[in-house]
Steps between C-alpha positions, in 0.01 A plus 500: 500500500725277286512767231606763754779274633619425147506871415701574814753226426536619140555857615770390745667288233509789254632735768789264569570430133482859368841624625673199346309538176592867482866418552494230236333725246724804551646645183790667683849402384683313778861606559722332757795701633782329688760727663808348659535735796407849613751775431480840324616390153264204466214695658554778245499250213165362616350849535619591151343183362161570660507867394604407147213255466256761631623757247424245227149442633563186707389604849523270801155439647325599178599296196800320651558330833855497639594230748818643656723268704827580682716195573714679762810338345380153600539223242208296631279808474611551140399144410166513681405834347605391152282189531211721614511702178512185287214340693291816454589502129581872495530673163844650562772484765739782588812379683712760676869396537686195376410238765130589466519460123681168526232376736201586280682383186549158659131487593350565155605484136170633365394809698672814364766624743656846504798578717641826629815561706686206342853583391598218264207276401721279284742424785198435722370253236172682462522566125684347208636837388440871553371545145287184483394381846338190349302399810210643699727751676628847406525841663721799577853461635624726778861475389655826604798708382758299697796656322369849581443398862857373539633814334290697750693326779821632343358851460393505864835372631778555243765365737314184601689177443262221603131460428293257707212336314234342720219282365297181546694223327186286465320759282577457129399863455773613743769258380474637146533858621790423735701355210423801283593736784831318552590544134427872500667548839821346369486731200455796735811401696332349807606193688180301560397327822178300518266446793223244442191435708223242485245682718446832674642345816846491338517865398643659813778244548596486131490879463718551808763262363482657153524854638841422651633434147313765299506872429148507355204259472306409187164320517321368188121480475498217750164420658646363823719804562231743386246355743738568790710791373497677842711213637769567238471877542561470873825310449620732223415807706700374797801447269448829313454327164293613203252254349420522130179308434351337196169685517321800649322316781834414658600867505162604635559247781845634585765416237707796376439508125402321181436542133172315470208408284153578639321191627169683472568553128603135482151408623340735249692341214402151620135612509528605135609145416205365701263712292643349180424154637157573649368731230687414182545126553880506495680197645804517733691260274508766228548813714870589535628570850522876547735731692464845652749751363440817708715548813537758777784602731373477857684590821429492873623821661392388846727195489794703372452745787498212750844376394645846427525455125467788252374422152703645209328803350459324167302224674279743688432703185411190297280329761139445391384411853649587838379325815 
């Protein structure tokens, strides 16, 4: 009788222990992914990263396990999720957007971190230099062709006098681009007016005020604006203004046009860097920050029709994508 009871207890103990033992003994590479907020550009970067890893033989659910977290633009979420990855001692962290990268970089100095959708990693104090990051962080910048985008504003509206630039002043990523855009706008003969927001709740009011002083809007790759681009589009549409965006997702969501990099390709390129770390033993400190060179001209015909605008033939003929 005692032997039977002992056997039963042992069986129950093993049944309880087995799942934990299996988890502890897994050989799968653990990758934590922290995305700042949901919007088309960042979503595309994540998809490109996952697809790029799979093409290289690193398949989620097979030989790697991806723990994906979306912070919904909340700073406390960023900190909690960053600590989760460190506590779980993941093998690699992918951070999507500047605030997400800053959060994980402050949480660990040892786990390799790759970023994507970060414009200027030096200004954001994530790396020591583009060529020699020097720390546990590197990745692929999403810096776009800002000069070409401002020149596109001029090509769309040759007679325009004032360009309104709207962005989140608390995002280093956006501040850098706004300054660059101002420089190129001045060179193109525009007077520049700025509209700054700190959250999506500010967009409608700031855009309405800016629209009264502007002939055309320009939006950099700003995560706050991108996550609520329909709010800006509604204001611009009511005023009959064109919006030139910093990336394709903004145009897909209603802006008029852009010359943009592909955020999906950005993710693919970041995955290639991940493979060098996971497979070849490379360290972020020695991997130069990369950029994406290819760009496309993208326009939104539906928005132009709504405000009664006709694209120049040269723009229509050159467009790679028309929404």
